Amino acid sequence: MIKVSPPKWADRFLEWYCNPSLLEEIQGDAYELYGRALKNRGRRIADMQYAWNVLRFFKWSNIKRSSSQPQPSLMMYRNYFTVFKRGFLKEKGYSFLNVFGLAIGIACFLLISLYIRNEYSFDRMHSKADRIYRIHEILQSDGVGERSASQPFPVAEALVNDHGSQIEKAVRFFNFQAPTLAMATIDNRKEFNESRVFSTDSTVFDVFDFPLIEGDPKTALNKPETIVLTESMARKYFDGESAMGKYLKFQGNTNLLVTGVMRDIPLNTHFQFDCLISLRTFDEVYDPRVPQRWHWYWNPCWTYLLLRDASDAPKLQAALPAFVKKYFPEFVRSDVTMELFPMTDIHLKSNMDYEIQPNSSLTTLYVFGSIAIFVLSIACINFVNLSTARAANRAKEVGMRKTLGGQRMQLVGQFLFESILLCVLSVVIAIAIVLLLLPIFNVFAEMNVKTIVLLEPFYLGVLILLPLVVGMISGMYPAFVLSSFRPITALKASPNRERGSMFRRALVVVQFTLSIVLLVGTGVAMDQLNMLRKSDTGFTRENVIMIPVTRSPVAQNYKALRNEFLRNRNTVSVTALEEVLGAKHQVGNYLFEGQTDSRPFPRLTVRHDFTKTFDIPVVAGRDFSEDVITDDSLALVVNETFVKQMGWGSNEAAIGKRFDNLPTHQIIGVVKDFNFTSRHQPIRPLVLQLNTTLRAFDVRIKYMAVRITGEDVPGTIEWLSKQWKAQIPGWPFEYFFLDSDLEKLYKAESKMSKIAMVFSGLSILVACLGLFGLSTYTAEQRKKEMSIRKVLGGSNAHIFVLFSKHFFSMILIANAVALPLAYVVMKRWLESFAYQVNINFGLFALSALVAVGIALFTISYQAIRSANSNPAEVLKRE
Amino acid sequence: MKGTYLGELEEIVLLIVGILYQDAYGVAVMDEIKHQTGRDLNISAVHTVLSRLEEKGLLKSRMSDPTGERGGRRKRIFLLTAAGKRALENANEMRNQLFNKIPKVALQFGAA
């Protein structure tokens, strides 16, 4: 009879898992059944049946468990803890470096993630947030014009009328496009220029959830001349008395009845305000004497739509081109595109002209996110490195435990336990650091995050998983490598110290690579920021005082006031203009010679002496002159880019070109290009228009600009203020300096580079802590070798070089990897700017040098110590 | 009485071990259950029940002498212990008692 046996693999599997004491009977029964099946049903079936049986036997009660290994008892854990505590205290320095380094890393990570979380929380507090859309108007012809976040007045109503099946409610916000508006109590005891005043439709409380403390949201803004204040504003004007039913004087001429008080607006909304005035108060702005088409042209209203269903958005978007065609005046119809934009995306993704407040950007978040991960990885690498290095010293303990009957798995458990415990300790310290720093960080990053968010599932998850994962990884090497030592080798000699050192070196290289990338990145970002801030914008920013004048009595007294201002010998020149020069501009439609249709162009309305005040050279023709009365309305001044774009050849050729199809309307001058917006954008064509009418002060002329010499600044301002009070009584004199206001344009970059600087500094610190720990460890290991070398005649310098050589090579490798990497990354980042700083290679050299320098400094402490140590001291200890 | 409670399958296996006397080992028990009750059990299930009964002290076991079959492997032969015998008697008795307490009328189906 041919001996046929069941499939080998199944048999082997059975023998592998089965408890030896049960194996014989189980295997016996299985064989018996196999034999039977073989006889009755053939080989294939028998094989399959056998495998099936083996599988069925694979259950907990049959599985091999090494009965010789006791379950670690509580007592054993107490012993681990004692050993851990002793080890921790014995090498305080190491332990401190180790735990503290990781704690810093985790704290950085937590803080940055809190920041990112806050950025994502913008505008989500409204219960209908997912259905709220803002509508944008893009008015562009050949890429020139504006991408506006706001809309003409009638758009909201027309949209609700035409698309009521999709739009539930619409609300507009309007602020006269004025930087500040005057507000006062009736008795004039308190008067302030308020910058966060909006007038809005009564639907505002249906669309947004701004909770009213007092007043009825349904009726609060129904009537003209009503106002709803925030708590702080109510407190500011009424000193804790109830504001309800009282009056506030707006712009010195309108009394507004307080009909509601609401909670202060949270910081994580894309715009904040202190009060809301009913928009019906300003029906006069919507002047019926002005032709309808102008109402559809001027677009100062931020318009928000509450859709019935968020999924209607694409349908509504598709209907917008027809809407534009139906309502917009003919001369802009072909240039206007309307766009629905989800409100919750505004803070991170919207980058339009005329945003209510500057937004953040996704890029910034990505940058911060990478910094957070960089710092955390550096800290973790550190921890792993130091732990593994230290563990090598414990080979003797391993040998001893094994000799006394310790099982390998017990040792693995012990090492993992220790490193996880260490990580937990770091996490605890990290949380303490976060709790301590959060108030400062909140101010720094302009947010208001409460510590309670650390109890959110995400953070709990991170705080629990992180020590487990990092602890596992760092415990892995000692746990599995050391525990595999044969006790005799472990006890006899110090184990081969080269074990695991390749791994550690690789990690150090990674660590320094990340640090150098951060260093270079921070440097380039700061360079770029400085370039944006400091470089020549083509006009004078220093010593220019800007005075907001929208809708103020200055309209009547402008000339007198100007003359009074000019009487001071420190006043150089006085003018008035539409927007903060260098920050903002408006857009106007003009039809120039050679064009068939009017097109939108960036525009600034100005008064005389504009070029003189801002020191902008006129390169052809002449500036507006007070001697030529027709300059107002019949003349325009343009910039060089304008001339280039029109293809008129030379600046001189532009002089006398007609506009608006009338021979009397002419371009009279060309000014040298200057940056009339932030340097995020290139210089575009610009039209300067003179407007000396009184009505201009309603919306067109918003600031007076006074350039002074810079001598006796406080005295000059005092003088200006005195003249103001004499000419414009009962109106607060407020002013700001142009240059400091323009700094705001680069706030995002400035904030980013500040935060990046702090964290890249920390990452270098953490990396150095690690390097210090490692070098200390190496010094310890090679003490004897160094001493013998000295005895045999090695010089101190020789020993020093020998010691720092391999650290040095690691840093060099890190440089070689990091510098090209940083170059590529920063090149990409710079591409998002219109004006890019040339990447300064000196910076690269500097970063490399700094990294090498700091590293060398860190190492040399140990290197010098081992070089200077007395061989006799070291060697006698054997 | 938790310790001596017998599951239905446990009771059957216990009975079969009694029937097979001296020949009760895994495969034989499985075959006999099939033969007596028609139930198809997997060998691993039989092993599980047998070892559970042994843990409860209702069965004891010894290894047989090796034979040429089964690749020379020994069988584990199960025998009833005194406790096992008592458990069977108890189960049997309880069942009879309970059955006898059913009112006659409840069993007369034709008359209703």
Short mmCIF file of N, CA, C and O in Angstrom, two decimals, chain A residues 515-605:
data_model
loop_
_atom_site.label_atom_id
_atom_site.label_comp_id
_atom_site.label_asym_id
_atom_site.label_seq_id
_atom_site.Cartn_x
_atom_site.Cartn_y
_atom_site.Cartn_z
N SER A 515 15.72 70.95 9.54
CA SER A 515 16.03 72.22 10.18
C SER A 515 16.59 73.23 9.18
O SER A 515 16.20 74.40 9.20
N ILE A 516 17.48 72.77 8.31
CA ILE A 516 18.09 73.70 7.37
C ILE A 516 17.06 74.21 6.38
O ILE A 516 17.03 75.39 6.04
N VAL A 517 16.16 73.31 5.94
CA VAL A 517 15.10 73.75 5.03
C VAL A 517 14.27 74.84 5.71
O VAL A 517 13.98 75.89 5.12
N LEU A 518 13.94 74.62 6.96
CA LEU A 518 13.16 75.63 7.69
C LEU A 518 13.92 76.94 7.79
O LEU A 518 13.36 78.02 7.60
N LEU A 519 15.20 76.83 8.07
CA LEU A 519 16.03 78.02 8.22
C LEU A 519 16.08 78.81 6.93
O LEU A 519 15.83 80.03 6.92
N VAL A 520 16.38 78.11 5.84
CA VAL A 520 16.45 78.80 4.55
C VAL A 520 15.09 79.39 4.20
O VAL A 520 14.97 80.54 3.76
N GLY A 521 14.05 78.59 4.43
CA GLY A 521 12.70 79.04 4.10
C GLY A 521 12.35 80.31 4.83
O GLY A 521 11.87 81.28 4.24
N THR A 522 12.63 80.33 6.12
CA THR A 522 12.34 81.53 6.91
C THR A 522 13.11 82.71 6.36
O THR A 522 12.58 83.81 6.21
N GLY A 523 14.37 82.48 6.05
CA GLY A 523 15.21 83.56 5.53
C GLY A 523 14.66 84.13 4.23
O GLY A 523 14.50 85.35 4.10
N VAL A 524 14.32 83.25 3.29
CA VAL A 524 13.81 83.74 2.00
C VAL A 524 12.50 84.47 2.21
O VAL A 524 12.27 85.54 1.63
N ALA A 525 11.64 83.90 3.07
CA ALA A 525 10.34 84.55 3.30
C ALA A 525 10.53 85.95 3.87
O ALA A 525 9.85 86.89 3.47
N MET A 526 11.50 86.09 4.78
CA MET A 526 11.72 87.40 5.36
C MET A 526 12.31 88.37 4.36
O MET A 526 11.95 89.54 4.32
N ASP A 527 13.20 87.84 3.52
CA ASP A 527 13.76 88.66 2.43
C ASP A 527 12.64 89.21 1.56
O ASP A 527 12.59 90.39 1.23
N GLN A 528 11.76 88.28 1.17
CA GLN A 528 10.66 88.64 0.29
C GLN A 528 9.80 89.71 0.95
O GLN A 528 9.43 90.70 0.33
N LEU A 529 9.51 89.50 2.21
CA LEU A 529 8.66 90.44 2.94
C LEU A 529 9.30 91.81 3.00
O LEU A 529 8.67 92.83 2.74
N ASN A 530 10.59 91.83 3.30
CA ASN A 530 11.30 93.10 3.37
C ASN A 530 11.31 93.80 2.03
O ASN A 530 11.13 95.00 1.94
N MET A 531 11.48 92.97 0.99
CA MET A 531 11.49 93.55 -0.35
C MET A 531 10.14 94.21 -0.61
O MET A 531 10.07 95.34 -1.09
N LEU A 532 9.04 93.48 -0.28
CA LEU A 532 7.71 94.03 -0.53
C LEU A 532 7.51 95.32 0.26
O LEU A 532 6.95 96.29 -0.22
N ARG A 533 7.99 95.31 1.50
CA ARG A 533 7.70 96.43 2.39
C ARG A 533 8.57 97.64 2.10
O ARG A 533 8.10 98.75 2.10
N LYS A 534 9.85 97.34 1.89
CA LYS A 534 10.80 98.44 1.87
C LYS A 534 11.05 99.03 0.49
O LYS A 534 11.42 100.17 0.38
N SER A 535 10.82 98.21 -0.55
CA SER A 535 11.33 98.67 -1.83
C SER A 535 10.51 99.87 -2.32
O SER A 535 9.43 100.16 -1.83
N ASP A 536 11.06 100.53 -3.31
CA ASP A 536 10.51 101.76 -3.81
C ASP A 536 9.18 101.51 -4.51
O ASP A 536 9.09 100.72 -5.44
N THR A 537 8.13 102.18 -4.05
CA THR A 537 6.83 102.00 -4.69
C THR A 537 6.56 103.09 -5.72
O THR A 537 5.53 103.11 -6.34
N GLY A 538 7.51 104.00 -5.86
CA GLY A 538 7.33 105.05 -6.86
C GLY A 538 6.64 106.28 -6.34
O GLY A 538 6.36 107.20 -7.08
N PHE A 539 6.30 106.29 -5.03
CA PHE A 539 5.75 107.52 -4.45
C PHE A 539 6.22 107.63 -3.01
O PHE A 539 6.68 106.66 -2.41
N THR A 540 6.10 108.82 -2.44
CA THR A 540 6.59 109.05 -1.09
C THR A 540 5.56 108.59 -0.07
O THR A 540 4.39 108.97 -0.14
N ARG A 541 6.01 107.74 0.85
CA ARG A 541 5.08 107.25 1.87
C ARG A 541 5.36 107.88 3.21
O ARG A 541 4.50 107.96 4.07
N GLU A 542 6.62 108.32 3.39
CA GLU A 542 7.01 108.81 4.69
C GLU A 542 6.46 110.21 4.92
O GLU A 542 6.36 111.01 3.98
N ASN A 543 6.14 110.50 6.17
CA ASN A 543 5.67 111.83 6.56
C ASN A 543 4.41 112.26 5.84
O ASN A 543 4.20 113.45 5.62
N VAL A 544 3.61 111.29 5.41
CA VAL A 544 2.33 111.66 4.82
C VAL A 544 1.24 111.35 5.83
O VAL A 544 1.12 110.22 6.31
N ILE A 545 0.47 112.38 6.20
CA ILE A 545 -0.62 112.21 7.16
C ILE A 545 -1.92 112.10 6.39
O ILE A 545 -2.21 112.95 5.53
N MET A 546 -2.65 111.02 6.68
CA MET A 546 -3.92 110.81 5.98
C MET A 546 -5.06 111.13 6.96
O MET A 546 -5.07 110.65 8.08
N ILE A 547 -6.01 111.94 6.50
CA ILE A 547 -7.14 112.33 7.35
C ILE A 547 -8.44 111.89 6.66
O ILE A 547 -8.75 112.38 5.58
N PRO A 548 -9.19 110.95 7.27
CA PRO A 548 -10.45 110.51 6.65
C PRO A 548 -11.46 111.65 6.63
O PRO A 548 -11.66 112.33 7.65
N VAL A 549 -12.10 111.87 5.48
CA VAL A 549 -13.01 113.00 5.37
C VAL A 549 -14.34 112.63 4.72
O VAL A 549 -15.14 113.52 4.42
N THR A 550 -14.61 111.33 4.47
CA THR A 550 -15.84 110.96 3.76
C THR A 550 -17.06 111.58 4.43
O THR A 550 -17.22 111.49 5.64
N ARG A 551 -17.93 112.14 3.65
CA ARG A 551 -19.23 112.68 4.12
C ARG A 551 -19.07 113.60 5.32
O ARG A 551 -19.89 113.60 6.23
N SER A 552 -17.99 114.35 5.34
CA SER A 552 -17.78 115.26 6.46
C SER A 552 -17.96 116.70 5.97
O SER A 552 -18.01 116.94 4.76
N PRO A 553 -18.06 117.61 6.90
CA PRO A 553 -18.22 119.02 6.50
C PRO A 553 -17.01 119.57 5.74
O PRO A 553 -17.06 120.71 5.25
N VAL A 554 -15.94 118.79 5.64
CA VAL A 554 -14.76 119.26 4.91
C VAL A 554 -15.15 119.64 3.48
O VAL A 554 -14.56 120.53 2.88
N ALA A 555 -16.19 118.97 2.98
CA ALA A 555 -16.63 119.26 1.61
C ALA A 555 -16.76 120.77 1.38
O ALA A 555 -16.27 121.29 0.39
N GLN A 556 -17.40 121.43 2.32
CA GLN A 556 -17.62 122.88 2.15
C GLN A 556 -16.35 123.68 2.43
O GLN A 556 -16.15 124.74 1.86
N ASN A 557 -15.52 123.18 3.32
CA ASN A 557 -14.41 124.00 3.80
C ASN A 557 -13.05 123.57 3.27
O ASN A 557 -12.02 123.94 3.82
N TYR A 558 -13.05 122.72 2.24
CA TYR A 558 -11.79 122.13 1.81
C TYR A 558 -10.73 123.18 1.51
O TYR A 558 -9.60 123.13 2.00
N LYS A 559 -11.11 124.17 0.69
CA LYS A 559 -10.12 125.14 0.25
C LYS A 559 -9.53 125.91 1.42
O LYS A 559 -8.32 126.07 1.55
N ALA A 560 -10.43 126.35 2.31
CA ALA A 560 -9.97 127.12 3.47
C ALA A 560 -9.06 126.29 4.35
O ALA A 560 -7.99 126.73 4.77
N LEU A 561 -9.49 125.07 4.58
CA LEU A 561 -8.72 124.18 5.43
C LEU A 561 -7.33 123.95 4.85
O LEU A 561 -6.32 123.97 5.53
N ARG A 562 -7.31 123.73 3.53
CA ARG A 562 -6.05 123.48 2.86
C ARG A 562 -5.11 124.68 3.02
O ARG A 562 -3.93 124.53 3.32
N ASN A 563 -5.67 125.84 2.81
CA ASN A 563 -4.84 127.03 2.95
C ASN A 563 -4.29 127.18 4.35
O ASN A 563 -3.13 127.54 4.55
N GLU A 564 -5.15 126.89 5.36
CA GLU A 564 -4.69 126.98 6.74
C GLU A 564 -3.56 125.97 6.99
O GLU A 564 -2.54 126.30 7.58
N PHE A 565 -3.77 124.76 6.50
CA PHE A 565 -2.74 123.72 6.66
C PHE A 565 -1.42 124.18 6.06
O PHE A 565 -0.35 123.97 6.62
N LEU A 566 -1.50 124.79 4.89
CA LEU A 566 -0.28 125.15 4.16
C LEU A 566 0.46 126.31 4.82
O LEU A 566 1.62 126.56 4.50
N ARG A 567 -0.20 126.99 5.74
CA ARG A 567 0.46 128.14 6.35
C ARG A 567 1.59 127.73 7.27
O ARG A 567 2.51 128.49 7.52
N ASN A 568 1.53 126.50 7.79
CA ASN A 568 2.62 126.01 8.64
C ASN A 568 3.85 125.76 7.76
O ASN A 568 3.74 125.20 6.66
N ARG A 569 5.03 126.16 8.26
CA ARG A 569 6.21 126.03 7.40
C ARG A 569 6.65 124.58 7.26
O ARG A 569 7.44 124.22 6.39
N ASN A 570 6.15 123.70 8.14
CA ASN A 570 6.50 122.28 8.03
C ASN A 570 5.58 121.50 7.11
O ASN A 570 5.77 120.32 6.87
N THR A 571 4.54 122.17 6.59
CA THR A 571 3.64 121.49 5.66
C THR A 571 4.20 121.65 4.25
O THR A 571 4.48 122.76 3.81
N VAL A 572 4.39 120.55 3.55
CA VAL A 572 4.96 120.64 2.21
C VAL A 572 3.85 120.79 1.18
O VAL A 572 3.91 121.64 0.30
N SER A 573 2.81 119.96 1.30
CA SER A 573 1.79 119.98 0.26
C SER A 573 0.53 119.31 0.81
O SER A 573 0.59 118.45 1.68
N VAL A 574 -0.63 119.74 0.30
CA VAL A 574 -1.90 119.18 0.75
C VAL A 574 -2.72 118.78 -0.46
O VAL A 574 -2.78 119.52 -1.44
N THR A 575 -3.34 117.62 -0.40
CA THR A 575 -4.24 117.21 -1.48
C THR A 575 -5.34 116.35 -0.86
O THR A 575 -5.39 116.17 0.36
N ALA A 576 -6.23 115.84 -1.71
CA ALA A 576 -7.25 114.91 -1.23
C ALA A 576 -7.42 113.85 -2.29
O ALA A 576 -7.17 114.11 -3.47
N LEU A 577 -7.79 112.65 -1.86
CA LEU A 577 -7.88 111.58 -2.86
C LEU A 577 -8.87 110.51 -2.43
O LEU A 577 -9.44 110.54 -1.34
N GLU A 578 -9.07 109.56 -3.33
CA GLU A 578 -10.17 108.61 -3.19
C GLU A 578 -9.86 107.47 -2.23
O GLU A 578 -10.71 107.08 -1.43
N GLU A 579 -8.63 106.91 -2.30
CA GLU A 579 -8.31 105.75 -1.48
C GLU A 579 -6.93 105.93 -0.88
O GLU A 579 -6.19 106.83 -1.25
N VAL A 580 -6.58 105.05 0.05
CA VAL A 580 -5.23 105.06 0.62
C VAL A 580 -4.27 104.70 -0.51
O VAL A 580 -4.35 103.62 -1.07
N LEU A 581 -3.39 105.63 -0.84
CA LEU A 581 -2.51 105.40 -1.98
C LEU A 581 -1.59 104.21 -1.70
O LEU A 581 -0.96 104.15 -0.65
N GLY A 582 -1.53 103.31 -2.66
CA GLY A 582 -0.68 102.15 -2.48
C GLY A 582 -1.43 100.96 -1.93
O GLY A 582 -0.87 99.87 -1.81
N ALA A 583 -2.69 101.14 -1.53
CA ALA A 583 -3.43 100.03 -0.97
C ALA A 583 -4.62 99.67 -1.83
O ALA A 583 -4.87 98.50 -2.10
N LYS A 584 -5.32 100.66 -2.29
CA LYS A 584 -6.63 100.42 -2.89
C LYS A 584 -6.85 101.37 -4.03
O LYS A 584 -6.20 102.40 -4.15
N HIS A 585 -7.81 101.05 -4.87
CA HIS A 585 -8.20 101.99 -5.93
C HIS A 585 -9.63 101.67 -6.29
O HIS A 585 -10.18 100.68 -5.84
N GLN A 586 -10.26 102.51 -7.08
CA GLN A 586 -11.59 102.22 -7.60
C GLN A 586 -11.45 101.94 -9.09
O GLN A 586 -10.35 101.96 -9.64
N VAL A 587 -12.55 101.69 -9.72
CA VAL A 587 -12.53 101.39 -11.14
C VAL A 587 -13.55 102.28 -11.83
O VAL A 587 -14.63 102.52 -11.30
N GLY A 588 -13.17 102.79 -12.98
CA GLY A 588 -14.12 103.58 -13.75
C GLY A 588 -14.14 103.12 -15.20
O GLY A 588 -13.13 102.62 -15.71
N ASN A 589 -15.26 103.29 -15.85
CA ASN A 589 -15.33 102.94 -17.27
C ASN A 589 -15.01 104.17 -18.12
O ASN A 589 -15.57 105.24 -17.91
N TYR A 590 -14.10 104.00 -19.07
CA TYR A 590 -13.75 105.10 -19.96
C TYR A 590 -13.67 104.57 -21.39
O TYR A 590 -13.34 103.41 -21.61
N LEU A 591 -13.97 105.46 -22.30
CA LEU A 591 -13.86 105.11 -23.71
C LEU A 591 -12.78 106.00 -24.31
O LEU A 591 -12.92 107.23 -24.34
N PHE A 592 -11.68 105.40 -24.70
CA PHE A 592 -10.57 106.18 -25.24
C PHE A 592 -10.52 106.09 -26.74
O PHE A 592 -11.06 105.16 -27.34
N GLU A 593 -9.83 107.05 -27.34
CA GLU A 593 -9.64 107.09 -28.77
C GLU A 593 -9.13 105.74 -29.26
O GLU A 593 -8.21 105.17 -28.67
N GLY A 594 -9.74 105.24 -30.30
CA GLY A 594 -9.28 103.97 -30.84
C GLY A 594 -10.05 102.79 -30.30
O GLY A 594 -9.88 101.66 -30.76
N GLN A 595 -10.92 103.01 -29.30
CA GLN A 595 -11.73 101.91 -28.79
C GLN A 595 -13.16 102.10 -29.27
O GLN A 595 -13.59 103.21 -29.55
N THR A 596 -13.87 100.99 -29.34
CA THR A 596 -15.26 101.09 -29.75
C THR A 596 -16.19 101.08 -28.55
O THR A 596 -17.24 101.69 -28.57
N ASP A 597 -15.78 100.36 -27.49
CA ASP A 597 -16.62 100.31 -26.29
C ASP A 597 -15.84 100.85 -25.10
O ASP A 597 -14.62 100.78 -25.07
N SER A 598 -16.57 101.35 -24.12
CA SER A 598 -15.89 101.78 -22.91
C SER A 598 -15.40 100.56 -22.16
O SER A 598 -15.98 99.48 -22.24
N ARG A 599 -14.31 100.73 -21.43
CA ARG A 599 -13.75 99.61 -20.69
C ARG A 599 -13.40 100.05 -19.28
O ARG A 599 -13.10 101.21 -19.04
N PRO A 600 -13.46 99.08 -18.34
CA PRO A 600 -13.14 99.45 -16.95
C PRO A 600 -11.63 99.64 -16.77
O PRO A 600 -10.84 98.83 -17.25
N PHE A 601 -11.25 100.73 -16.10
CA PHE A 601 -9.84 100.96 -15.77
C PHE A 601 -9.74 101.31 -14.28
O PHE A 601 -10.61 101.99 -13.74
N PRO A 602 -8.64 100.86 -13.62
CA PRO A 602 -8.39 101.33 -12.27
C PRO A 602 -8.35 102.86 -12.26
O PRO A 602 -7.78 103.45 -13.18
N ARG A 603 -8.98 103.43 -11.24
CA ARG A 603 -9.09 104.88 -11.23
C ARG A 603 -8.88 105.42 -9.82
O ARG A 603 -9.20 104.75 -8.83
N LEU A 604 -8.29 106.61 -9.73
CA LEU A 604 -8.24 107.33 -8.47
C LEU A 604 -8.74 108.74 -8.72
O LEU A 604 -8.29 109.41 -9.65
N THR A 605 -9.70 109.15 -7.90
CA THR A 605 -10.16 110.53 -7.98
C THR A 605 -9.26 111.34 -7.06
O THR A 605 -8.97 110.91 -5.93
#
